[in-house]
Amino acid sequence: MEQSKKRRLNFGMAGVIWALAWPTMLEQLMQTAVQYIDTAMVGSLGTQATAAVGATTTLNWLVGSTISAVGVGFLAFIAKALGAGEKDSAKRAASQAVLSVLAVGIVVTVITVGLSGQIPKWMQVDEGIRDLAGQYFLILYLPMLFRTASTIFGTVLRAAGDTKSPMKIGVVVNLVNVVLNFLLIYPTRELTVFSFTFTMWGADLGVIGAAVASAIAYIVGGILITIVLWRHPSVSPKGQSLKPDMKIIKPCLRVAMPNMLQHFGTSLGYVAFASMINALGDVSTAAHTIANTVESAFYIPGYGMQTAAATLAGNAYGANDGKRLKELARMFFPIEIALMIFSGAALFFAAPALVSIFSDSEEVIRLGTTVLRMVAVSEPFFGFSIIMEGMMQGVGETKRPFVYNIVGMWLVRIVGTFICTGFFDLGLVAAWACMIAHNLFLFVLFLICYAKGRWNPFRKVREA
């Protein structure tokens, strides 16, 4: 009887996990599809255009992940509040998220726009494409307030269990981006569809057109997600004060700050990593950019499940249900690892065809395929780390992931890449080998953390 009850509980929990995870996966799949299309469209303009767009990609990760860390603080607070049945606290936290969007969005806009001319130099971008890379970056960061709203408000909605609204908005944003890319990147030309030939207008803006298309899409997304949050029954900030509320801000910051420092430190590492690769030349930069784009699609199962893990762990923590928290962990890991084994195998076999979508250079295709097949083998190990980190974010434990990620990034990936490329001239393959070593290092640390129960806040209660 007990066994039957437990089985029903597991199936019920699996359904909840899937209901939360699939919209996030689909949203990320759409984003990745558009990233594929963007890269392919720009790639048709030549290797230099691809390099100009990709040269500052890691800096985009730095800014984006630092902002998303702010959202993690609100995710932990709101998921815990709703798990405890404290709906008013969740709404007050949403109003503080609005305040954070205004403050963070304005500050980041001023900094990124002001430094847009210098960033390509710091990234060691080739002088021939430096001005173009700077213009692309500037246009991309002018609507930073809207981008911040999309990131933080999207996290607030997911913390409330609403993963479908961000997904739907993501679909709209991606469609806007693709249509505008089609109109702004290319010149006016003759097109043939089903034997019907017609003149298609085009602005012929090239890389700049791609930036303008993305900027407009960001604005649309920021406006739509703000409207959805305002109307949401559980986390609408309507009627709440926008004055700073330290009772909410302090616990959110306790979770957000280590996560923010982690993302800032690791993303800064990505910048250093990319600058070393940029110094290897256009072919390595293009292959690295394309490989990153291709690889991102195969992380979708991992990060989709991470959102569900963080939300459900926060709910269980708020409900003071240690048994449910442990059951969630036991269910998430096998599901996640199975998904990542499947995605890793697909990446390994599909790598040549996928890289060839974005470039017709044999050298770029060969190099991109090699590094993708290398990283495909490490996907299941990385998947474990993603879920463990998500569970820890949900219960507000962000200090250990901060330490693990900073040490792994700087002592394993950056130092290793610096030695391999700077002293032994081993090129892109060696740099990606260092990246894989970083992922395996994180797997070992998170596995030890899980085995010893250091991630579980109820462990401290039992020990006391």
Short mmCIF file of C-alpha atoms in Angstrom, two decimals, residues 13 23 83 195 228 251 264 272 351 418 450:
data_model
loop_
_atom_site.label_atom_id
_atom_site.label_comp_id
_atom_site.label_asym_id
_atom_site.label_seq_id
_atom_site.Cartn_x
_atom_site.Cartn_y
_atom_site.Cartn_z
CA MET A 13 5.48 15.11 -8.96
CA PRO A 23 7.35 25.96 -21.49
CA GLY A 83 4.99 27.71 -0.78
CA SER A 195 7.52 29.81 -59.17
CA VAL A 228 1.55 40.33 -18.12
CA PRO A 251 16.77 38.46 2.02
CA PHE A 264 29.85 38.37 -12.93
CA ALA A 272 38.83 36.67 -20.90
CA ALA A 351 27.79 18.65 -35.41
CA PHE A 418 46.31 30.91 -21.07
CA TYR A 450 24.92 16.44 -2.85
#
